[in-house]
Tab-separated table of C-alpha atoms in Angstrom:
chain	number	residue	atom	x	y	z
I	1	ASN	CA	57.135	-35.840	-101.449
I	2	SER	CA	60.536	-34.483	-102.321
I	3	VAL	CA	61.286	-31.629	-104.691
I	4	LYS	CA	64.581	-32.675	-106.275
I	5	LEU	CA	65.925	-30.056	-108.625
I	6	PHE	CA	69.621	-30.641	-108.038
I	7	GLY	CA	70.823	-32.767	-104.951
I	8	LYS	CA	71.033	-31.547	-101.306
I	9	PRO	CA	68.242	-30.418	-98.971
I	10	ILE	CA	67.671	-26.685	-98.571
I	11	ARG	CA	66.819	-25.043	-95.240
I	12	VAL	CA	63.742	-22.831	-95.020
I	13	ASN	CA	63.203	-20.804	-91.843
I	14	LYS	CA	61.724	-17.463	-90.840
I	15	ALA	CA	64.402	-14.809	-91.207
I	16	SER	CA	65.508	-13.273	-87.923
I	17	GLN	CA	64.844	-9.762	-89.199
I	18	ASP	CA	61.097	-10.591	-89.029
I	19	LYS	CA	61.243	-9.871	-85.306
I	20	LYS	CA	62.322	-6.284	-86.001
I	21	THR	CA	59.775	-5.384	-88.675
I	22	LEU	CA	56.256	-4.200	-88.086
I	23	GLU	CA	54.938	-5.168	-91.534
I	24	VAL	CA	52.392	-7.898	-92.018
I	25	GLY	CA	53.938	-10.809	-93.869
I	26	ALA	CA	56.949	-12.995	-93.455
I	27	ASN	CA	60.501	-12.963	-94.738
I	28	LEU	CA	62.010	-16.442	-95.111
I	29	PHE	CA	65.669	-17.409	-94.993
I	30	ILE	CA	66.462	-20.017	-97.640
I	31	GLY	CA	69.769	-21.738	-96.878
I	32	GLY	CA	71.872	-24.458	-98.465
I	33	LEU	CA	71.230	-23.212	-101.996
I	34	ASP	CA	73.042	-24.674	-104.984
I	35	PRO	CA	75.216	-22.086	-106.796
I	36	ASP	CA	72.958	-22.436	-109.848
I	37	VAL	CA	69.836	-21.262	-107.988
I	38	ASP	CA	68.954	-17.701	-108.985
I	39	GLU	CA	66.241	-15.214	-108.077
I	40	LYS	CA	63.927	-16.440	-110.846
I	41	MET	CA	64.157	-20.040	-109.634
I	42	LEU	CA	63.356	-18.932	-106.067
I	43	TYR	CA	60.385	-16.934	-107.340
I	44	ASP	CA	59.116	-19.754	-109.552
I	45	THR	CA	59.462	-22.290	-106.729
I	46	PHE	CA	58.084	-20.276	-103.805
I	47	SER	CA	55.310	-18.352	-105.584
I	48	ALA	CA	53.284	-21.576	-105.476
I	49	PHE	CA	52.749	-20.980	-101.729
I	50	GLY	CA	51.369	-17.445	-101.863
I	51	THR	CA	51.946	-13.864	-102.988
I	52	ILE	CA	55.611	-12.828	-102.951
I	53	THR	CA	55.873	-9.151	-102.008
I	54	GLU	CA	59.459	-8.444	-103.125
I	55	THR	CA	61.753	-9.999	-105.708
I	56	PRO	CA	63.498	-12.946	-104.006
I	57	LYS	CA	67.119	-12.209	-103.199
I	58	VAL	CA	70.069	-14.601	-103.539
I	59	MET	CA	72.976	-13.240	-101.526
I	60	ARG	CA	76.121	-12.939	-103.660
I	61	ASP	CA	79.805	-12.235	-103.160
I	62	PRO	CA	80.302	-8.576	-104.166
I	63	ASP	CA	83.621	-9.298	-105.908
I	64	THR	CA	82.793	-12.453	-107.862
I	65	GLY	CA	78.990	-12.316	-108.091
I	66	ASN	CA	78.874	-15.972	-107.012
I	67	SER	CA	76.062	-17.148	-104.754
I	68	LYS	CA	76.820	-17.364	-101.042
I	69	GLY	CA	74.403	-20.299	-100.799
I	70	TYR	CA	71.461	-18.524	-99.168
I	71	GLY	CA	68.719	-16.070	-99.949
I	72	PHE	CA	65.452	-14.523	-98.827
I	73	VAL	CA	61.829	-14.707	-99.984
I	74	SER	CA	59.147	-12.340	-98.621
I	75	PHE	CA	55.471	-13.317	-98.538
I	76	ASP	CA	52.440	-11.124	-97.868
I	77	SER	CA	51.120	-13.430	-95.139
I	78	PHE	CA	52.362	-15.714	-92.405
I	79	GLU	CA	50.070	-18.458	-93.752
I	80	ALA	CA	51.968	-18.461	-97.061
I	81	SER	CA	55.355	-18.427	-95.340
I	82	ASP	CA	54.330	-21.210	-92.941
I	83	LEU	CA	53.125	-23.310	-95.883
I	84	ALA	CA	56.411	-22.715	-97.715
I	85	ILE	CA	58.391	-23.786	-94.633
I	86	GLU	CA	56.215	-26.866	-94.171
I	87	CYS	CA	56.507	-27.923	-97.817
I	88	MET	CA	60.064	-26.899	-98.685
I	89	HIS	CA	62.195	-27.463	-95.561
I	90	ASN	CA	64.774	-30.202	-96.324
I	91	GLN	CA	63.666	-30.399	-99.973
I	92	TYR	CA	65.998	-30.302	-102.951
I	93	LEU	CA	66.415	-27.345	-105.312
I	94	CYS	CA	68.934	-27.959	-108.107
I	95	ASN	CA	71.656	-30.311	-106.796
I	96	LYS	CA	71.324	-29.196	-103.195
């Protein structure tokens, strides 16, 4: 039951900013990302769990443009975000 697209497990948790927003939906923190993971790969992977409300964001170094190894995906419902956490936590995306 493992999604191996490059080698080390990723972390998927609710982002802490969820507690401050009043919107319905859920913003997930995706940690431990391989440097090759981009926004399209996050979208393609996580859209299987529900409607994504904003383009997924991979956080990057402003000087080099290199990935910082984490990003965010926003769903329109907590059910979709909970399913994504359940299915993707400790899974592999690229080599990580």
